[in-house]
PDB file of C-alpha atoms in Angstrom:
ATOM      1  CA  MET A   1      46.637 -12.797  49.755  1.00 85.00           C
ATOM      2  CA  SER A   2      43.561 -11.551  50.968  1.00 92.00           C
ATOM      3  CA  ASP A   3      40.627 -13.191  48.907  1.00 90.00           C
ATOM      4  CA  GLU A   4      39.241  -9.931  47.964  1.00 90.00           C
ATOM      5  CA  GLU A   5      43.123  -9.480  46.311  1.00 90.00           C
ATOM      6  CA  ALA A   6      42.921 -12.730  44.958  1.00 86.00           C
ATOM      7  CA  MET A   7      39.688 -12.054  43.647  1.00 83.00           C
ATOM      8  CA  ALA A   8      39.921  -7.923  42.285  1.00 87.00           C
ATOM      9  CA  ALA A   9      43.388  -9.986  40.692  1.00 86.00           C
ATOM     10  CA  SER A  10      41.841 -11.921  38.558  1.00 81.00           C
ATOM     11  CA  ARG A  11      39.369  -9.886  37.235  1.00 83.00           C
ATOM     12  CA  ALA A  12      41.494  -8.186  36.200  1.00 89.00           C
ATOM     13  CA  ASP A  13      43.337 -11.032  33.378  1.00 87.00           C
ATOM     14  CA  PRO A  14      41.952 -10.673  30.552  1.00 86.00           C
ATOM     15  CA  ASP A  15      42.479 -13.829  29.292  1.00 86.00           C
ATOM     16  CA  ALA A  16      40.722 -14.894  32.437  1.00 80.00           C
ATOM     17  CA  GLN A  17      37.512 -13.578  32.683  1.00 82.00           C
ATOM     18  CA  PRO A  18      33.827 -14.457  34.035  1.00 81.00           C
ATOM     19  CA  LEU A  19      31.894 -16.373  31.949  1.00 82.00           C
ATOM     20  CA  THR A  20      28.656 -14.536  31.034  1.00 85.00           C
ATOM     21  CA  PRO A  21      25.037 -15.980  31.998  1.00 88.00           C
ATOM     22  CA  GLU A  22      24.278 -16.641  28.138  1.00 90.00           C
ATOM     23  CA  GLN A  23      28.003 -18.638  27.670  1.00 86.00           C
ATOM     24  CA  LEU A  24      26.925 -20.028  30.632  1.00 86.00           C
ATOM     25  CA  ALA A  25      23.664 -21.913  29.176  1.00 87.00           C
ATOM     26  CA  LYS A  26      25.201 -22.691  25.502  1.00 88.00           C
ATOM     27  CA  MET A  27      27.861 -24.943  27.303  1.00 86.00           C
ATOM     28  CA  ARG A  28      27.280 -28.687  28.376  1.00 81.00           C
ATOM     29  CA  ARG A  29      28.166 -30.675  31.339  1.00 82.00           C
ATOM     30  CA  VAL A  30      29.912 -33.774  30.953  1.00 86.00           C
ATOM     31  CA  SER A  31      28.190 -36.788  31.860  1.00 93.00           C
ATOM     32  CA  HIS A  32      29.222 -38.595  34.630  1.00 95.00           C
ATOM     33  CA  VAL A  33      29.998 -41.710  33.054  1.00 97.00           C
ATOM     34  CA  LYS A  34      32.565 -40.568  30.439  1.00 96.00           C
ATOM     35  CA  VAL A  35      33.969 -38.460  34.600  1.00 96.00           C
ATOM     36  CA  LEU A  36      34.038 -41.276  35.766  1.00 97.00           C
ATOM     37  CA  ARG A  37      35.414 -43.881  32.837  1.00 96.00           C
ATOM     38  CA  GLN A  38      37.824 -40.913  32.800  1.00 97.00           C
ATOM     39  CA  ARG A  39      38.956 -41.077  36.195  1.00 96.00           C
ATOM     40  CA  LEU A  40      39.164 -45.605  36.429  1.00 97.00           C
ATOM     41  CA  GLY A  41      41.894 -44.345  33.015  1.00 97.00           C
ATOM     42  CA  MET A  42      40.091 -46.073  31.171  1.00 97.00           C
ATOM     43  CA  THR A  43      38.734 -46.383  27.792  1.00 97.00           C
ATOM     44  CA  GLN A  44      35.365 -47.174  25.945  1.00 97.00           C
ATOM     45  CA  ALA A  45      36.012 -50.017  24.550  1.00 97.00           C
ATOM     46  CA  GLU A  46      37.799 -50.954  28.284  1.00 97.00           C
ATOM     47  CA  PHE A  47      35.498 -49.544  30.494  1.00 97.00           C
ATOM     48  CA  ALA A  48      32.850 -51.493  28.505  1.00 97.00           C
ATOM     49  CA  GLU A  49      34.293 -54.938  28.405  1.00 95.00           C
ATOM     50  CA  ALA A  50      36.182 -54.169  31.717  1.00 95.00           C
ATOM     51  CA  PHE A  51      32.342 -54.375  33.582  1.00 96.00           C
ATOM     52  CA  HIS A  52      30.254 -56.318  30.677  1.00 95.00           C
ATOM     53  CA  LEU A  53      28.354 -53.405  28.984  1.00 96.00           C
ATOM     54  CA  PRO A  54      27.096 -52.858  24.905  1.00 97.00           C
ATOM     55  CA  ILE A  55      29.775 -49.795  24.001  1.00 97.00           C
ATOM     56  CA  THR A  56      27.393 -48.869  21.693  1.00 98.00           C
ATOM     57  CA  THR A  57      25.171 -47.953  25.898  1.00 97.00           C
ATOM     58  CA  LEU A  58      28.513 -46.196  27.006  1.00 97.00           C
ATOM     59  CA  ARG A  59      28.475 -44.733  24.175  1.00 97.00           C
ATOM     60  CA  ASP A  60      24.844 -42.875  24.152  1.00 97.00           C
ATOM     61  CA  TRP A  61      25.396 -43.027  27.484  1.00 97.00           C
ATOM     62  CA  GLU A  62      28.546 -40.342  27.069  1.00 96.00           C
ATOM     63  CA  GLN A  63      26.870 -38.240  24.534  1.00 94.00           C
ATOM     64  CA  ARG A  64      23.928 -37.402  26.750  1.00 92.00           C
ATOM     65  CA  ARG A  65      22.010 -39.362  24.339  1.00 94.00           C
ATOM     66  CA  SER A  66      20.563 -41.684  26.643  1.00 95.00           C
ATOM     67  CA  THR A  67      20.492 -41.694  30.473  1.00 95.00           C
ATOM     68  CA  PRO A  68      21.660 -45.518  32.399  1.00 96.00           C
ATOM     69  CA  ASP A  69      18.052 -47.098  33.394  1.00 97.00           C
ATOM     70  CA  ALA A  70      17.931 -47.574  37.380  1.00 97.00           C
ATOM     71  CA  PRO A  71      19.401 -51.368  37.692  1.00 97.00           C
ATOM     72  CA  ALA A  72      22.387 -49.200  34.983  1.00 97.00           C
ATOM     73  CA  ARG A  73      22.634 -46.933  37.609  1.00 97.00           C
ATOM     74  CA  ALA A  74      23.133 -48.691  40.118  1.00 97.00           C
ATOM     75  CA  LEU A  75      25.726 -50.630  38.462  1.00 96.00           C
ATOM     76  CA  LEU A  76      27.396 -47.650  37.775  1.00 97.00           C
ATOM     77  CA  LEU A  77      27.004 -46.813  41.718  1.00 97.00           C
ATOM     78  CA  ALA A  78      29.115 -49.244  42.536  1.00 97.00           C
ATOM     79  CA  ILE A  79      31.692 -49.151  40.442  1.00 97.00           C
ATOM     80  CA  GLU A  80      32.368 -45.692  41.407  1.00 97.00           C
ATOM     81  CA  ARG A  81      32.676 -46.604  45.163  1.00 97.00           C
ATOM     82  CA  ASP A  82      35.065 -49.628  44.388  1.00 97.00           C
ATOM     83  CA  PRO A  83      36.132 -50.633  40.391  1.00 96.00           C
ATOM     84  CA  GLN A  84      37.963 -52.931  41.468  1.00 95.00           C
ATOM     85  CA  VAL A  85      35.898 -55.635  43.591  1.00 95.00           C
ATOM     86  CA  MET A  86      32.856 -54.970  40.381  1.00 96.00           C
ATOM     87  CA  ARG A  87      36.122 -55.431  38.579  1.00 93.00           C
ATOM     88  CA  LYS A  88      36.290 -58.926  39.832  1.00 93.00           C
ATOM     89  CA  LEU A  89      32.964 -59.965  40.726  1.00 93.00           C
ATOM     90  CA  LEU A  90      32.398 -59.927  36.597  1.00 90.00           C
ATOM     91  CA  ALA A  91      34.616 -60.785  35.866  1.00 86.00           C
ATOM     92  CA  ASP A  92      33.987 -63.821  38.333  1.00 74.00           C
ATOM     93  CA  GLY A  93      30.272 -63.885  36.923  1.00 61.00           C
ATOM     94  CA  ALA A  94      31.594 -64.698  33.455  1.00 58.00           C
ATOM     95  CA  ALA A  95      33.536 -68.025  33.562  1.00 52.00           C
TER      96      ALA A  95
END
C-alpha cells in the first residue's frame, strides 16, 4: 500500500479522523517526568524512593504544578541516561 493509499484509507475511517486545531489546542502534554517514570515501570512511590525525591515534588512535576529546577533536571537526565547506575549511586550514598 502506498503512502497515499494509506492516508486515504485512514481518512475514510470515521473512528480515526484527524484532530482539528481546536481539539489539539485543548490537549495537555504528558509530563516528561511521568513518561520517564512509566518507561522505567515504577510507581510514583517507587521512583521517589529510589531516586531520593519527595513524592509530593514528583507529583507536582507530573501534574505540571511546578517544573524541575536546574539541579533536578540534571538528576532526571542522569536517571534517563542510565537509571541502574543512578539507582546504585544513590543507594550507595544512603549508607
